[in-house]
PDB file of C-alpha atoms in Angstrom:
ATOM      1  CA  MET A   1       5.664   7.159 -23.871  1.00  0.00           C
ATOM      2  CA  SER A   2       4.838  10.734 -22.939  1.00  0.00           C
ATOM      3  CA  GLY A   3       7.660  12.749 -21.327  1.00  0.00           C
ATOM      4  CA  VAL A   4       5.333  13.826 -18.512  1.00  0.00           C
ATOM      5  CA  PHE A   5       4.340  10.218 -17.832  1.00  0.00           C
ATOM      6  CA  ALA A   6       7.954   8.980 -18.054  1.00  0.00           C
ATOM      7  CA  HIS A   7       8.990  11.598 -15.479  1.00  0.00           C
ATOM      8  CA  ALA A   8       6.125  10.570 -13.168  1.00  0.00           C
ATOM      9  CA  VAL A   9       7.163   6.899 -13.412  1.00  0.00           C
ATOM     10  CA  GLU A  10      10.782   7.867 -12.705  1.00  0.00           C
ATOM     11  CA  THR A  11       9.775   9.758  -9.547  1.00  0.00           C
ATOM     12  CA  LEU A  12       7.608   6.811  -8.486  1.00  0.00           C
ATOM     13  CA  HIS A  13      10.633   4.512  -8.759  1.00  0.00           C
ATOM     14  CA  SER A  14      12.869   6.923  -6.847  1.00  0.00           C
ATOM     15  CA  ALA A  15      11.113   6.050  -3.565  1.00  0.00           C
ATOM     16  CA  GLN A  16      13.246   4.023  -1.145  1.00  0.00           C
ATOM     17  CA  PHE A  17      11.184   1.625   0.955  1.00  0.00           C
ATOM     18  CA  ARG A  18      11.837  -0.111   4.256  1.00  0.00           C
ATOM     19  CA  PRO A  19      13.745  -3.406   4.033  1.00  0.00           C
ATOM     20  CA  GLU A  20      10.601  -5.358   4.966  1.00  0.00           C
ATOM     21  CA  VAL A  21       8.972  -4.208   1.697  1.00  0.00           C
ATOM     22  CA  HIS A  22       9.750  -6.376  -1.338  1.00  0.00           C
ATOM     23  CA  LEU A  23       8.826  -4.367  -4.443  1.00  0.00           C
ATOM     24  CA  GLU A  24       8.489  -5.286  -8.100  1.00  0.00           C
ATOM     25  CA  GLU A  25       6.933  -3.968 -11.281  1.00  0.00           C
ATOM     26  CA  THR A  26       3.793  -5.775 -12.313  1.00  0.00           C
ATOM     27  CA  PRO A  27       1.638  -5.622 -15.441  1.00  0.00           C
ATOM     28  CA  ALA A  28      -0.661  -2.597 -15.347  1.00  0.00           C
ATOM     29  CA  PRO A  29      -4.267  -2.590 -16.531  1.00  0.00           C
ATOM     30  CA  LYS A  30      -4.331  -1.135 -20.059  1.00  0.00           C
ATOM     31  CA  ARG A  31      -7.967  -0.067 -20.459  1.00  0.00           C
ATOM     32  CA  LEU A  32      -8.219   2.464 -17.637  1.00  0.00           C
ATOM     33  CA  ALA A  33      -6.074   5.204 -19.185  1.00  0.00           C
ATOM     34  CA  PRO A  34      -3.833   5.846 -22.201  1.00  0.00           C
ATOM     35  CA  HIS A  35      -0.727   5.404 -20.004  1.00  0.00           C
ATOM     36  CA  THR A  36      -0.460   3.051 -17.015  1.00  0.00           C
ATOM     37  CA  HIS A  37       2.243   1.690 -14.746  1.00  0.00           C
ATOM     38  CA  ALA A  38       1.986  -0.636 -11.737  1.00  0.00           C
ATOM     39  CA  LEU A  39       4.016  -1.782  -8.762  1.00  0.00           C
ATOM     40  CA  SER A  40       3.310  -4.591  -6.337  1.00  0.00           C
ATOM     41  CA  ALA A  41       4.786  -5.135  -2.911  1.00  0.00           C
ATOM     42  CA  ASP A  42       4.853  -7.744  -0.195  1.00  0.00           C
ATOM     43  CA  VAL A  43       5.710  -6.955   3.425  1.00  0.00           C
ATOM     44  CA  PHE A  44       7.567  -9.619   5.384  1.00  0.00           C
ATOM     45  CA  VAL A  45       7.617  -8.639   9.063  1.00  0.00           C
ATOM     46  CA  GLU A  46       9.997 -11.474   9.948  1.00  0.00           C
ATOM     47  CA  SER A  47      12.860 -12.157   7.545  1.00  0.00           C
ATOM     48  CA  ASP A  48      12.174 -15.907   7.627  1.00  0.00           C
ATOM     49  CA  ASP A  49       8.422 -15.610   6.917  1.00  0.00           C
ATOM     50  CA  ASP A  50       7.216 -17.648   3.951  1.00  0.00           C
ATOM     51  CA  ASP A  51       4.021 -15.643   3.530  1.00  0.00           C
ATOM     52  CA  PRO A  52       3.795 -11.861   3.541  1.00  0.00           C
ATOM     53  CA  THR A  53       1.922 -10.164   6.369  1.00  0.00           C
ATOM     54  CA  ALA A  54       0.674  -7.559   3.895  1.00  0.00           C
ATOM     55  CA  THR A  55       0.546  -7.235   0.151  1.00  0.00           C
ATOM     56  CA  GLY A  56      -0.374  -4.353  -2.089  1.00  0.00           C
ATOM     57  CA  ARG A  57      -0.494  -2.861  -5.522  1.00  0.00           C
ATOM     58  CA  LEU A  58      -0.080   0.726  -6.691  1.00  0.00           C
ATOM     59  CA  VAL A  59      -1.292   1.667 -10.174  1.00  0.00           C
ATOM     60  CA  LEU A  60      -0.473   4.957 -11.872  1.00  0.00           C
ATOM     61  CA  LEU A  61      -2.967   6.142 -14.477  1.00  0.00           C
ATOM     62  CA  TYR A  62      -2.236   9.052 -16.830  1.00  0.00           C
ATOM     63  CA  ASP A  63      -4.538  10.677 -19.359  1.00  0.00           C
ATOM     64  CA  PRO A  64      -3.033  13.831 -20.924  1.00  0.00           C
ATOM     65  CA  ALA A  65      -6.575  15.034 -21.689  1.00  0.00           C
ATOM     66  CA  GLY A  66      -7.512  14.644 -18.034  1.00  0.00           C
ATOM     67  CA  GLN A  67     -10.596  12.921 -16.718  1.00  0.00           C
ATOM     68  CA  GLU A  68     -13.369  14.824 -14.998  1.00  0.00           C
ATOM     69  CA  ALA A  69     -13.864  12.182 -12.295  1.00  0.00           C
ATOM     70  CA  TRP A  70     -10.152  12.347 -11.441  1.00  0.00           C
ATOM     71  CA  HIS A  71      -9.961  16.149 -11.223  1.00  0.00           C
ATOM     72  CA  GLY A  72      -6.652  15.964 -13.084  1.00  0.00           C
ATOM     73  CA  GLU A  73      -4.436  14.088 -15.532  1.00  0.00           C
ATOM     74  CA  PHE A  74      -3.040  11.531 -13.068  1.00  0.00           C
ATOM     75  CA  ARG A  75      -4.758   9.064 -10.754  1.00  0.00           C
ATOM     76  CA  LEU A  76      -3.167   6.675  -8.279  1.00  0.00           C
ATOM     77  CA  VAL A  77      -5.108   3.542  -7.381  1.00  0.00           C
ATOM     78  CA  THR A  78      -4.071   1.181  -4.609  1.00  0.00           C
ATOM     79  CA  TYR A  79      -5.045  -2.065  -3.019  1.00  0.00           C
ATOM     80  CA  VAL A  80      -3.649  -3.120   0.367  1.00  0.00           C
ATOM     81  CA  ARG A  81      -4.431  -6.420   2.083  1.00  0.00           C
ATOM     82  CA  ALA A  82      -3.043  -7.425   5.468  1.00  0.00           C
ATOM     83  CA  SER A  83      -3.511 -10.133   8.059  1.00  0.00           C
ATOM     84  CA  LEU A  84      -4.764  -8.929  11.437  1.00  0.00           C
ATOM     85  CA  GLU A  85      -5.135 -10.241  14.941  1.00  0.00           C
ATOM     86  CA  LEU A  86      -8.690 -11.538  15.453  1.00  0.00           C
ATOM     87  CA  GLU A  87      -9.503  -8.895  18.078  1.00  0.00           C
ATOM     88  CA  MET A  88      -8.436  -6.085  15.771  1.00  0.00           C
ATOM     89  CA  GLY A  89     -10.475  -7.566  12.923  1.00  0.00           C
ATOM     90  CA  SER A  90     -13.649  -7.321  14.998  1.00  0.00           C
ATOM     91  CA  ASP A  91     -13.069  -3.725  16.133  1.00  0.00           C
ATOM     92  CA  PRO A  92     -15.989  -1.569  14.902  1.00  0.00           C
ATOM     93  CA  LEU A  93     -13.576   1.324  14.265  1.00  0.00           C
ATOM     94  CA  LEU A  94     -11.330  -0.744  11.972  1.00  0.00           C
ATOM     95  CA  PRO A  95     -12.690   0.604   8.650  1.00  0.00           C
ATOM     96  CA  ALA A  96     -12.226   4.247   9.708  1.00  0.00           C
ATOM     97  CA  VAL A  97      -8.787   3.491  11.134  1.00  0.00           C
ATOM     98  CA  GLY A  98      -7.766   1.625   7.968  1.00  0.00           C
ATOM     99  CA  TRP A  99      -8.836   4.579   5.821  1.00  0.00           C
ATOM    100  CA  SER A 100      -6.881   6.948   8.057  1.00  0.00           C
ATOM    101  CA  TRP A 101      -3.712   4.903   7.472  1.00  0.00           C
ATOM    102  CA  MET A 102      -3.804   5.910   3.788  1.00  0.00           C
ATOM    103  CA  ILE A 103      -4.896   9.533   4.212  1.00  0.00           C
ATOM    104  CA  ASP A 104      -2.553  10.173   7.160  1.00  0.00           C
ATOM    105  CA  ALA A 105       0.351   8.640   5.224  1.00  0.00           C
ATOM    106  CA  LEU A 106      -0.280  11.001   2.285  1.00  0.00           C
ATOM    107  CA  THR A 107      -0.483  13.973   4.646  1.00  0.00           C
ATOM    108  CA  ASN A 108       2.595  12.953   6.648  1.00  0.00           C
ATOM    109  CA  ARG A 109       4.638  12.553   3.446  1.00  0.00           C
ATOM    110  CA  SER A 110       3.478  15.989   2.195  1.00  0.00           C
ATOM    111  CA  ALA A 111       2.065  14.349  -0.925  1.00  0.00           C
ATOM    112  CA  PRO A 112      -0.288  16.923  -2.471  1.00  0.00           C
ATOM    113  CA  PHE A 113      -3.557  15.237  -3.495  1.00  0.00           C
ATOM    114  CA  THR A 114      -7.243  15.781  -4.133  1.00  0.00           C
ATOM    115  CA  ALA A 115     -10.383  13.696  -4.683  1.00  0.00           C
ATOM    116  CA  PRO A 116      -9.594  10.696  -2.461  1.00  0.00           C
ATOM    117  CA  SER A 117     -12.081   7.843  -2.545  1.00  0.00           C
ATOM    118  CA  GLY A 118     -12.151   4.215  -1.572  1.00  0.00           C
ATOM    119  CA  THR A 119     -13.401   1.422   0.611  1.00  0.00           C
ATOM    120  CA  VAL A 120     -12.130  -0.541   3.587  1.00  0.00           C
ATOM    121  CA  THR A 121     -13.267  -4.131   3.991  1.00  0.00           C
ATOM    122  CA  ARG A 122     -12.678  -6.474   6.882  1.00  0.00           C
ATOM    123  CA  VAL A 123     -12.668 -10.187   6.205  1.00  0.00           C
ATOM    124  CA  SER A 124     -12.915 -12.861   8.872  1.00  0.00           C
ATOM    125  CA  SER A 125     -12.814 -16.598   8.271  1.00  0.00           C
ATOM    126  CA  GLU A 126     -13.647 -19.457  10.590  1.00  0.00           C
ATOM    127  CA  GLY A 127     -13.684 -23.109   9.583  1.00  0.00           C
ATOM    128  CA  PHE A 128     -16.619 -25.463  10.179  1.00  0.00           C
ATOM    129  CA  GLY A 129     -17.286 -29.147   9.609  1.00  0.00           C
ATOM    130  CA  GLY A 130     -14.299 -30.753   7.919  1.00  0.00           C
ATOM    131  CA  MET A 131     -12.419 -27.440   8.190  1.00  0.00           C
ATOM    132  CA  ALA A 132     -13.144 -26.838  11.883  1.00  0.00           C
ATOM    133  CA  ASP A 133      -9.485 -27.397  12.779  1.00  0.00           C
ATOM    134  CA  GLU A 134      -8.319 -24.474  10.647  1.00  0.00           C
ATOM    135  CA  THR A 135      -7.234 -21.376  12.515  1.00  0.00           C
ATOM    136  CA  ALA A 136      -9.637 -18.431  12.392  1.00  0.00           C
ATOM    137  CA  THR A 137      -8.213 -15.469  10.473  1.00  0.00           C
ATOM    138  CA  ALA A 138      -8.919 -11.777  10.012  1.00  0.00           C
ATOM    139  CA  GLU A 139      -7.773  -9.451   7.230  1.00  0.00           C
ATOM    140  CA  ILE A 140      -8.224  -5.870   6.146  1.00  0.00           C
ATOM    141  CA  GLU A 141      -8.495  -4.740   2.529  1.00  0.00           C
ATOM    142  CA  ILE A 142      -8.051  -1.085   1.642  1.00  0.00           C
ATOM    143  CA  ARG A 143      -8.951   0.089  -1.844  1.00  0.00           C
ATOM    144  CA  ALA A 144      -8.174   3.744  -2.405  1.00  0.00           C
ATOM    145  CA  SER A 145      -7.573   6.200  -5.199  1.00  0.00           C
ATOM    146  CA  TRP A 146      -6.561   9.836  -5.288  1.00  0.00           C
ATOM    147  CA  THR A 147      -5.324  12.468  -7.704  1.00  0.00           C
ATOM    148  CA  PRO A 148      -1.780  13.747  -7.184  1.00  0.00           C
ATOM    149  CA  LEU A 149      -1.589  17.485  -7.795  1.00  0.00           C
ATOM    150  CA  ASP A 150       1.682  17.217  -9.737  1.00  0.00           C
ATOM    151  CA  GLY A 151       3.907  14.638 -11.423  1.00  0.00           C
ATOM    152  CA  GLU A 152       6.320  14.321  -8.481  1.00  0.00           C
ATOM    153  CA  LEU A 153       5.165  10.942  -7.212  1.00  0.00           C
ATOM    154  CA  MET A 154       7.914   9.898  -4.797  1.00  0.00           C
ATOM    155  CA  PRO A 155       5.990  11.140  -1.708  1.00  0.00           C
ATOM    156  CA  HIS A 156       2.883   9.307  -2.949  1.00  0.00           C
ATOM    157  CA  ALA A 157       4.834   6.059  -3.350  1.00  0.00           C
ATOM    158  CA  LEU A 158       6.333   6.498   0.124  1.00  0.00           C
ATOM    159  CA  ALA A 159       2.851   7.149   1.560  1.00  0.00           C
ATOM    160  CA  TRP A 160       1.603   3.948  -0.066  1.00  0.00           C
ATOM    161  CA  GLY A 161       4.567   2.106   1.478  1.00  0.00           C
ATOM    162  CA  ASP A 162       3.764   3.639   4.867  1.00  0.00           C
ATOM    163  CA  ALA A 163       0.110   2.553   4.666  1.00  0.00           C
ATOM    164  CA  LEU A 164       1.203  -0.926   3.603  1.00  0.00           C
ATOM    165  CA  THR A 165       3.668  -1.339   6.475  1.00  0.00           C
ATOM    166  CA  THR A 166       1.219   0.151   8.989  1.00  0.00           C
ATOM    167  CA  ALA A 167      -1.397  -2.378   7.869  1.00  0.00           C
ATOM    168  CA  ALA A 168       1.260  -5.073   8.414  1.00  0.00           C
ATOM    169  CA  GLY A 169       1.618  -3.899  12.022  1.00  0.00           C
ATOM    170  CA  LEU A 170       4.976  -2.156  11.681  1.00  0.00           C
ATOM    171  CA  VAL A 171       5.559   1.121  13.496  1.00  0.00           C
ATOM    172  CA  PRO A 172       5.982   4.076  11.107  1.00  0.00           C
ATOM    173  CA  LEU A 173       9.544   5.374  10.980  1.00  0.00           C
ATOM    174  CA  PRO A 174      10.569   9.016  10.616  1.00  0.00           C
ATOM    175  CA  THR A 175      12.588   9.885   7.523  1.00  0.00           C
ATOM    176  CA  GLY A 176      16.211   8.800   7.901  1.00  0.00           C
ATOM    177  CA  VAL A 177      15.542   6.307  10.709  1.00  0.00           C
ATOM    178  CA  VAL A 178      16.435   2.682   9.974  1.00  0.00           C
ATOM    179  CA  ALA A 179      14.384  -0.165  11.434  1.00  0.00           C
ATOM    180  CA  ILE A 180      16.065  -2.557  13.844  1.00  0.00           C
ATOM    181  CA  PRO A 181      15.461  -6.126  12.625  1.00  0.00           C
ATOM    182  CA  GLN A 182      12.598  -7.883  14.424  1.00  0.00           C
ATOM    183  CA  LYS A 183      14.650 -11.028  14.961  1.00  0.00           C
ATOM    184  CA  ARG A 184      18.258 -10.957  15.998  1.00  0.00           C
ATOM    185  CA  THR A 185      20.628 -13.789  15.311  1.00  0.00           C
ATOM    186  CA  ARG A 186      23.024 -14.888  18.007  1.00  0.00           C
ATOM    187  CA  ARG A 187      26.689 -14.412  17.420  1.00  0.00           C
ATOM    188  CA  SER A 188      28.821 -17.477  17.807  1.00  0.00           C
ATOM    189  CA  ARG A 189      31.938 -17.081  19.904  1.00  0.00           C
TER     190      ARG A 189
END
């Protein structure tokens, strides 16, 4: 493994996420670049939730020769999917707002980047016939990629975490502020 890539992976792993974010390494695609690394995360808004409110993946690509389309040697690629309230899912501004979650998070974390690109998709489902009793659902999917301007990837990982938790409906927290749990347990006397 290249020393430059190993350092980038180390800085990626140095990011400390909110307690609602459950992070793990996941197999990375091998054909996109000579060196790859991937993380996946699930966001559980309530500690007793069985299903995550949002899920995502962050893939680090590294080609020491660089790639013209990337405008650099590194590329970060992400996928974020989150459940939404039905009204929010039908908002015509949702795609632009969803894209701003990623770009604003990068800017707010002072993560230097160039060449952002991606798509935002809204998905709504409603059952009919034998499935008419199923609850209607809405989701957002954000696919984005960008080129970090250096190998210090902690702010990029934190920005990804911020976009993921924002998509899950959690309020962004300033650095150093700890979230108060959504559900409080009663003390027994």
